[in-house]
Structures are given as C-alpha cells and as structure tokens.
CSV table of C-alpha atoms and ligand atoms in Angstrom, one decimal:
chain,number,residue,atom,x,y,z
O,1,MET,CA,58.3,7.1,-34.2
O,2,PRO,CA,58.1,8.3,-37.8
O,3,TYR,CA,58.8,12.0,-38.5
O,4,THR,CA,55.9,13.8,-40.2
O,5,PHE,CA,55.9,17.1,-42.2
O,6,GLN,CA,54.7,19.0,-45.1
O,7,VAL,CA,56.5,19.8,-48.2
O,8,GLY,CA,53.9,22.4,-49.5
O,9,SER,CA,50.9,20.6,-49.5
O,10,THR,CA,52.5,17.3,-49.7
O,11,ARG,CA,52.7,15.1,-46.7
O,12,CYS,CA,55.8,13.1,-46.1
O,13,HIS,CA,57.2,10.8,-43.3
O,14,ILE,CA,60.7,9.5,-42.6
O,15,LEU,CA,60.6,6.2,-41.2
O,16,THR,CA,63.5,3.7,-40.1
O,17,ASP,CA,64.2,0.0,-40.6
O,18,GLY,CA,66.5,0.7,-37.2
O,19,GLN,CA,70.0,1.8,-36.4
O,20,HIS,CA,72.8,-0.7,-36.5
O,21,PRO,CA,76.6,-0.6,-35.8
O,22,ALA,CA,78.7,-0.2,-39.0
O,23,ASP,CA,82.6,0.3,-39.6
O,24,GLY,CA,83.5,4.0,-39.4
O,25,GLY,CA,86.0,3.4,-42.0
O,26,GLY,CA,83.4,2.3,-44.4
O,27,PHE,CA,81.6,5.8,-44.2
O,28,PHE,CA,84.5,8.0,-44.2
O,29,GLY,CA,87.1,6.1,-46.5
O,30,VAL,CA,90.6,7.4,-46.4
O,31,VAL,CA,90.0,10.2,-44.0
O,32,PRO,CA,91.9,9.5,-40.8
O,33,ARG,CA,89.9,8.6,-37.8
O,34,LEU,CA,91.4,11.5,-35.9
O,35,LEU,CA,89.2,13.8,-38.2
O,36,TRP,CA,86.0,12.1,-38.6
O,37,GLN,CA,85.8,11.1,-34.9
O,38,ARG,CA,85.1,14.8,-34.0
O,39,VAL,CA,81.8,14.2,-35.7
O,40,ILE,CA,80.9,10.8,-34.5
O,41,LYS,CA,82.9,9.1,-31.7
O,42,PRO,CA,83.5,5.2,-32.8
O,43,ASN,CA,83.6,2.5,-30.3
O,44,ALA,CA,86.4,0.3,-29.3
O,45,ASP,CA,85.6,-1.9,-32.3
O,46,ASN,CA,85.6,1.4,-34.6
O,47,LEU,CA,81.9,0.9,-35.1
O,48,ILE,CA,79.4,4.0,-35.3
O,49,PRO,CA,75.8,3.9,-35.4
O,50,SER,CA,74.2,3.9,-38.7
O,51,ASP,CA,70.5,4.4,-39.6
O,52,THR,CA,68.4,2.9,-42.4
O,53,ARG,CA,65.8,5.6,-43.1
O,54,SER,CA,63.1,5.4,-45.7
O,55,LEU,CA,60.7,8.1,-47.0
O,56,LEU,CA,57.0,7.7,-47.5
O,57,ILE,CA,55.2,10.4,-49.5
O,58,GLU,CA,51.5,10.6,-49.7
O,59,SER,CA,51.3,11.7,-53.5
O,60,ASP,CA,48.5,12.2,-56.1
O,61,ALA,CA,49.7,8.9,-57.6
O,62,GLY,CA,49.2,7.2,-54.3
O,63,LEU,CA,51.6,6.1,-51.4
O,64,ILE,CA,55.4,6.1,-52.6
O,65,LEU,CA,57.9,4.3,-50.3
O,66,VAL,CA,61.4,5.2,-51.1
O,67,ASP,CA,63.9,2.2,-50.2
O,68,THR,CA,63.1,-0.6,-47.8
O,69,GLY,CA,66.1,-1.0,-45.3
O,70,ASN,CA,67.8,-4.3,-44.4
O,71,GLY,CA,64.5,-6.4,-43.9
O,72,ASP,CA,64.0,-9.6,-42.3
O,73,LYS,CA,65.8,-12.2,-44.5
O,74,LEU,CA,69.0,-11.8,-42.5
O,75,SER,CA,70.6,-14.9,-41.3
O,76,VAL,CA,70.9,-15.3,-37.5
O,77,LYS,CA,74.6,-14.4,-37.6
O,78,GLU,CA,73.9,-11.3,-39.7
O,79,ARG,CA,71.1,-10.3,-37.3
O,80,GLN,CA,73.4,-10.5,-34.5
O,81,ARG,CA,76.0,-8.6,-36.3
O,82,LEU,CA,73.5,-5.6,-37.1
O,83,HIS,CA,71.9,-5.9,-33.4
O,84,PHE,CA,68.4,-6.9,-34.8
O,85,THR,CA,68.1,-9.9,-32.4
O,86,GLY,CA,64.5,-10.4,-31.9
O,87,ARG,CA,63.3,-7.4,-33.7
O,88,THR,CA,61.7,-8.0,-37.1
O,89,ASP,CA,59.0,-5.9,-39.1
O,90,ARG,CA,61.1,-2.7,-38.2
O,91,LEU,CA,59.9,-0.8,-41.2
O,92,VAL,CA,56.5,-2.4,-41.4
O,93,GLY,CA,56.1,-1.4,-37.8
O,94,GLU,CA,56.8,2.1,-38.5
O,95,LEU,CA,54.3,2.0,-41.4
O,96,ARG,CA,51.5,0.6,-38.8
O,97,LYS,CA,52.3,3.5,-36.4
O,98,LEU,CA,51.1,5.9,-39.3
O,99,GLY,CA,48.0,3.6,-39.8
O,100,TYR,CA,49.2,1.9,-43.1
O,101,ALA,CA,49.6,-1.5,-44.0
O,102,PRO,CA,52.3,-3.1,-46.7
O,103,THR,CA,49.3,-3.6,-48.9
O,104,ASP,CA,48.8,0.4,-48.9
O,105,ILE,CA,51.9,1.2,-50.7
O,106,ASP,CA,51.4,1.8,-54.5
O,107,ILE,CA,55.1,2.5,-55.5
O,108,VAL,CA,58.3,1.6,-54.1
O,109,VAL,CA,61.4,3.5,-55.4
O,110,LEU,CA,64.8,1.6,-54.8
O,111,THR,CA,67.6,4.2,-54.8
O,112,HIS,CA,70.0,1.4,-55.7
O,113,LEU,CA,70.3,-2.4,-54.9
O,114,HIS,CA,72.6,-2.7,-52.0
O,115,GLY,CA,71.2,-4.9,-49.2
O,116,ASP,CA,70.5,-2.2,-46.5
O,117,HIS,CA,68.3,-0.5,-49.1
O,118,VAL,CA,66.4,-3.4,-50.8
O,119,GLY,CA,66.5,-6.1,-48.1
O,120,GLY,CA,63.1,-5.2,-47.1
O,121,ALA,CA,61.8,-5.2,-50.7
O,122,THR,CA,60.7,-8.9,-50.5
O,123,ARG,CA,60.4,-11.3,-47.5
O,124,TRP,CA,60.0,-15.0,-46.7
O,125,ALA,CA,56.4,-16.0,-46.9
O,126,THR,CA,56.6,-17.5,-43.4
O,127,PRO,CA,55.0,-15.3,-40.5
O,128,ASP,CA,58.1,-16.0,-38.3
O,129,HIS,CA,60.7,-14.9,-41.1
O,130,THR,CA,62.2,-18.4,-41.3
O,131,PRO,CA,63.4,-19.3,-44.8
O,132,GLY,CA,60.9,-20.5,-47.3
O,133,PRO,CA,59.2,-19.2,-50.5
O,134,LEU,CA,59.8,-15.6,-51.2
O,135,ILE,CA,57.0,-12.8,-51.8
O,136,ALA,CA,56.9,-9.1,-52.3
O,137,THR,CA,56.8,-7.3,-48.9
O,138,PHE,CA,54.4,-4.7,-50.7
O,139,PRO,CA,52.3,-7.0,-52.7
O,140,LYS,CA,50.3,-4.4,-54.6
O,141,ALA,CA,53.3,-2.0,-55.3
O,142,ARG,CA,55.1,-1.3,-58.5
O,143,TYR,CA,59.0,-1.2,-57.7
O,144,LEU,CA,61.4,1.0,-59.6
O,145,CYS,CA,64.9,0.5,-60.2
O,146,GLN,CA,67.5,1.8,-62.5
O,147,ARG,CA,68.8,-0.5,-65.4
O,148,LEU,CA,72.4,0.1,-64.8
O,149,ASP,CA,72.1,-0.6,-61.1
O,150,LEU,CA,70.3,-4.0,-61.9
O,151,ALA,CA,73.2,-4.6,-64.4
O,152,GLU,CA,75.8,-4.1,-61.6
O,153,ALA,CA,74.0,-5.8,-58.9
O,154,SER,CA,73.3,-9.0,-61.2
O,155,PHE,CA,76.8,-9.3,-62.5
O,156,PRO,CA,79.1,-8.1,-59.4
O,157,ASN,CA,82.8,-8.4,-59.2
O,158,GLU,CA,85.0,-9.3,-56.1
O,159,ARG,CA,84.6,-5.7,-54.7
O,160,THR,CA,81.0,-5.3,-55.0
O,161,ALA,CA,79.3,-8.8,-54.5
O,162,ALA,CA,79.1,-8.7,-50.8
O,163,THR,CA,76.0,-6.5,-50.8
O,164,PHE,CA,74.0,-7.6,-53.8
O,165,HIS,CA,71.7,-10.4,-53.0
O,166,ALA,CA,69.5,-11.4,-55.9
O,167,HIS,CA,66.7,-12.7,-53.6
O,168,ASN,CA,66.1,-9.1,-52.8
O,169,TRP,CA,64.9,-8.3,-56.3
O,170,GLU,CA,64.5,-11.6,-58.4
O,171,PRO,CA,61.0,-12.6,-57.1
O,172,LEU,CA,59.9,-9.1,-58.1
O,173,LEU,CA,61.4,-9.4,-61.7
O,174,ALA,CA,59.8,-13.0,-61.9
O,175,ASN,CA,56.2,-11.7,-61.1
O,176,GLY,CA,56.5,-8.4,-63.0
O,177,GLN,CA,56.4,-6.0,-60.1
O,178,LEU,CA,59.9,-4.6,-60.8
O,179,GLN,CA,59.9,-2.0,-63.4
O,180,VAL,CA,63.5,-1.3,-64.7
O,181,VAL,CA,63.9,2.2,-65.8
O,182,ASP,CA,66.7,4.2,-67.5
O,183,GLY,CA,67.3,7.8,-66.2
O,184,PRO,CA,65.2,10.2,-64.2
O,185,GLN,CA,61.4,9.7,-63.9
O,186,ARG,CA,58.4,11.6,-63.1
O,187,ILE,CA,56.7,9.5,-60.4
O,188,ALA,CA,53.7,11.7,-59.4
O,189,LYS,CA,52.9,15.5,-59.9
O,190,ASN,CA,55.2,16.5,-57.0
O,191,VAL,CA,57.8,13.6,-57.0
O,192,ARG,CA,60.5,12.7,-59.5
O,193,THR,CA,63.8,10.7,-59.5
O,194,GLU,CA,67.3,12.3,-60.2
O,195,ILE,CA,70.4,10.3,-61.2
O,196,ALA,CA,73.3,10.7,-58.9
O,197,PRO,CA,76.4,8.6,-59.8
O,198,GLY,CA,79.2,7.7,-57.6
O,199,HIS,CA,78.0,5.6,-54.9
O,200,THR,CA,76.7,3.1,-57.7
O,201,ALA,CA,76.8,3.7,-61.3
O,202,ALA,CA,72.9,5.0,-61.4
O,203,LEU,CA,71.8,5.7,-57.8
O,204,GLN,CA,68.5,7.6,-57.9
O,205,MET,CA,67.6,10.2,-55.5
O,206,VAL,CA,64.1,11.5,-55.0
O,207,TRP,CA,62.9,15.3,-55.3
O,208,VAL,CA,59.4,16.3,-53.6
O,209,GLU,CA,58.6,19.7,-55.1
O,210,ASP,CA,55.5,21.5,-54.0
O,211,GLY,CA,55.2,25.2,-54.7
O,212,GLU,CA,58.1,27.0,-53.2
O,213,GLU,CA,59.1,24.2,-51.0
O,214,ASN,CA,61.4,21.1,-51.9
O,215,LEU,CA,62.9,18.2,-50.3
O,216,LEU,CA,65.8,15.8,-51.6
O,217,PHE,CA,66.0,12.3,-50.2
O,218,LEU,CA,69.6,11.9,-50.9
O,219,GLY,CA,70.1,8.1,-50.6
O,220,ASP,CA,73.6,7.3,-50.5
O,221,ALA,CA,74.7,10.3,-52.4
O,222,CYS,CA,75.6,11.7,-49.2
O,223,ASN,CA,75.9,9.5,-46.1
O,224,TRP,CA,76.5,12.0,-43.3
O,225,ALA,CA,75.5,15.5,-43.2
O,226,VAL,CA,79.2,16.6,-42.7
O,227,GLN,CA,79.9,15.0,-46.2
O,228,MET,CA,78.0,18.1,-47.8
O,229,ASN,CA,80.7,20.3,-46.6
O,230,ARG,CA,83.8,18.1,-46.7
O,231,LEU,CA,83.6,16.9,-50.3
O,232,ALA,CA,86.8,14.8,-50.0
O,233,TRP,CA,85.4,12.7,-47.3
O,234,VAL,CA,84.2,9.9,-49.7
O,235,PRO,CA,82.9,6.9,-48.2
O,236,ALA,CA,84.9,3.7,-48.9
O,237,PHE,CA,81.6,1.9,-50.3
O,238,ASP,CA,81.4,4.5,-53.2
O,239,ILE,CA,82.5,2.5,-56.3
O,240,PHE,CA,83.4,5.8,-58.2
O,241,PRO,CA,84.9,8.1,-55.7
O,242,LEU,CA,85.8,11.0,-57.9
O,243,THR,CA,82.4,11.0,-59.8
O,244,SER,CA,80.8,11.1,-56.2
O,245,ILE,CA,82.7,14.1,-55.2
O,246,GLU,CA,81.5,15.8,-58.5
O,247,THR,CA,77.9,14.7,-57.9
O,248,LYS,CA,78.0,15.9,-54.4
O,249,ARG,CA,79.2,19.4,-55.5
O,250,ARG,CA,76.3,19.7,-58.1
O,251,ILE,CA,73.6,18.7,-55.5
O,252,ARG,CA,75.0,21.1,-52.8
O,253,GLN,CA,74.9,24.1,-55.2
O,254,GLU,CA,71.5,23.4,-56.3
O,255,ALA,CA,70.2,22.6,-52.7
O,256,LEU,CA,71.7,25.7,-51.4
O,257,GLU,CA,70.1,27.9,-54.1
O,258,ARG,CA,66.7,26.4,-53.5
O,259,ASN,CA,66.9,26.1,-49.8
O,260,THR,CA,66.1,22.3,-50.0
O,261,LEU,CA,65.3,20.3,-47.1
O,262,LEU,CA,67.9,17.4,-47.3
O,263,VAL,CA,67.1,14.0,-45.8
O,264,PHE,CA,70.0,11.9,-44.7
O,265,GLN,CA,69.4,8.1,-44.9
O,266,HIS,CA,72.3,7.0,-42.6
O,267,ASP,CA,73.5,9.9,-40.4
O,268,ALA,CA,72.8,8.6,-37.0
O,269,GLN,CA,72.6,12.3,-35.8
O,270,VAL,CA,71.4,14.6,-38.3
O,271,VAL,CA,68.1,13.4,-40.1
O,272,THR,CA,67.0,16.4,-42.1
O,273,GLY,CA,68.9,19.7,-42.5
O,274,ARG,CA,69.3,22.8,-45.1
O,275,LEU,CA,72.5,24.2,-46.4
O,276,VAL,CA,73.9,27.7,-45.3
O,277,GLU,CA,77.2,29.4,-46.4
O,278,GLY,CA,79.8,28.5,-43.8
O,279,GLU,CA,83.6,29.4,-43.4
O,280,ARG,CA,84.6,26.2,-45.4
O,281,GLY,CA,81.9,26.6,-47.8
O,282,PRO,CA,78.3,25.4,-47.6
O,283,GLN,CA,77.4,23.3,-44.7
O,284,VAL,CA,74.3,21.6,-43.3
O,285,GLN,CA,72.2,23.4,-40.7
O,286,PRO,CA,70.6,20.6,-38.9
O,287,GLU,CA,66.6,20.7,-38.6
O,288,ILE,CA,65.6,17.2,-37.3
O,289,VAL,CA,68.3,15.7,-35.1
O,290,GLU,CA,68.5,12.5,-33.0
D,301,ZN,ZN1,73.3,2.5,-47.9
C-alpha cells in the first residue's frame, strides 16, 4: 500500500514498483561484506532485497511522478531474475490504489536513465505486455530528464551500457513528450529539482518545500540510509565515486540543518527518515520502516 503524508499543505505519496533481489556488492562497492551485512543480511547468493520507490506529488502544477521503476518490458528471463514473474503493472497498480490512472499524471521527473528508474516510462502497447509497438505509460505527461544524463545514456561505454535501454526513452523523444533540461528546475510552486552528480553525471533529486517543512527524494544520490552516515560506503554503481562522496556530504549538511524528511528509493528497510547527530557524525533516524 502506498504511504501518504503531507509536507506542509502538499500531499505526497510514496509508491513502489516492487522489491527485487540485487547483488549486495553492487550497493556497497568495495566495503567488505563483514561490515555491511550488519545492516542488511545477504542470502547465500550474496543478494539483498532492493526496493524501487517512486514519489507522487499533488502540486499546483498537477500530479508529479518521480521515477517509474523497472516497468513491464523486461524479458521473461529478466523478470525471473527480479522475481517479477506474473506480476505486471506494479507501479500503475499502486497509482490505482490511490484512485489515479496513468492518464492523470501531468509531469514525470526522471532522476536519471538507469533501467530501474525509467523502465516504466514506456510500455508495450499490447495489453498483456508482450513485445510490440511502444507507447508512453503516462500518455498526457511531460517527462523531464537531464541533457548530460541523456548524452551518457545515448553513448554508453562498456562499463555503463548494461542498464541503458533506449526503448525506455526514445519513443518519448520521438513524440515530443521528453523535455531535455539542463541543470536544476522549478517544477511547481513547492517542487524543484537539484543536481547531485556522482551516481551519474547529472542525477536530479527532487525537493518538496512547503512552509517550514521540506522533503528530499534522493534518488540514487544515497541508496541506503546507512550511506548518509558512512560516506565511504559508495555503491559500485556510482560512476564518479569520489564526487558522490562530496555530493552526499553537502546534502547531509543541508538536510541536517533543515530537518529534511529524506526518502530512500532502494533501501529495503528504511523508507523515510531525518538526520540527527550521532557518534560517527550525522545519521538517519528512520520514520517509515518496512
Ligand atoms: Zn537505482
């Protein structure tokens, strides 16, 4: 079930496209398993659960959806690997629980173009999700992505290619639904993006700020809550690991000073939390946990 709460007078919902097993080493990079397994215990294959959350914001500019999960264009083999067998329309199903249809979404912010964030941006036009013509999952929405990230995704190298699939965004470029932007954007009166380089060149996070209250949807700027405390625990996925440490240091300082509600996209345990001073520096005090 989605989590619904207010940020000032702005209603927000956290949805999920589902949890799936992922390699623990991917999330914790060169950190020895002996250390990170105290936070999350891997199975015999070294897999840990990973969530794929999205944020839905009821803004004055309309309904804003941040990220779209893995979607339903995965091959049978990929679906089995992610344990999505038989489960389709996961994110769309979460929207329906809130009384919304895909046609209700006005703006889709893509934090970056990795498959687990933009897979659900387009879908096969067939009702049973078998390959065919591609269409936008959210037909009336304007989609936003960063120019540098689109460049990186369009011309990947051997290291970055595996997670970039052009069919997730090309149909949107072709029909004019994808707005390619440069740098931070004001999306609505209370919603803006901020660039957080490290995981990718121009990952965009999303702020909701209303009166004294504020929320930060981190995207992959910080995968697991513990990584706000342990800055050196950089995921193997980050293409600029040292930049990602400095980005996190900056975010952490601001979030601590502003008592920001942080939303974690992949952490299978901590959905939201706020920073408090701890023995080893700022650490996340969880609010919503699973
Ligand atoms: Zn991700």
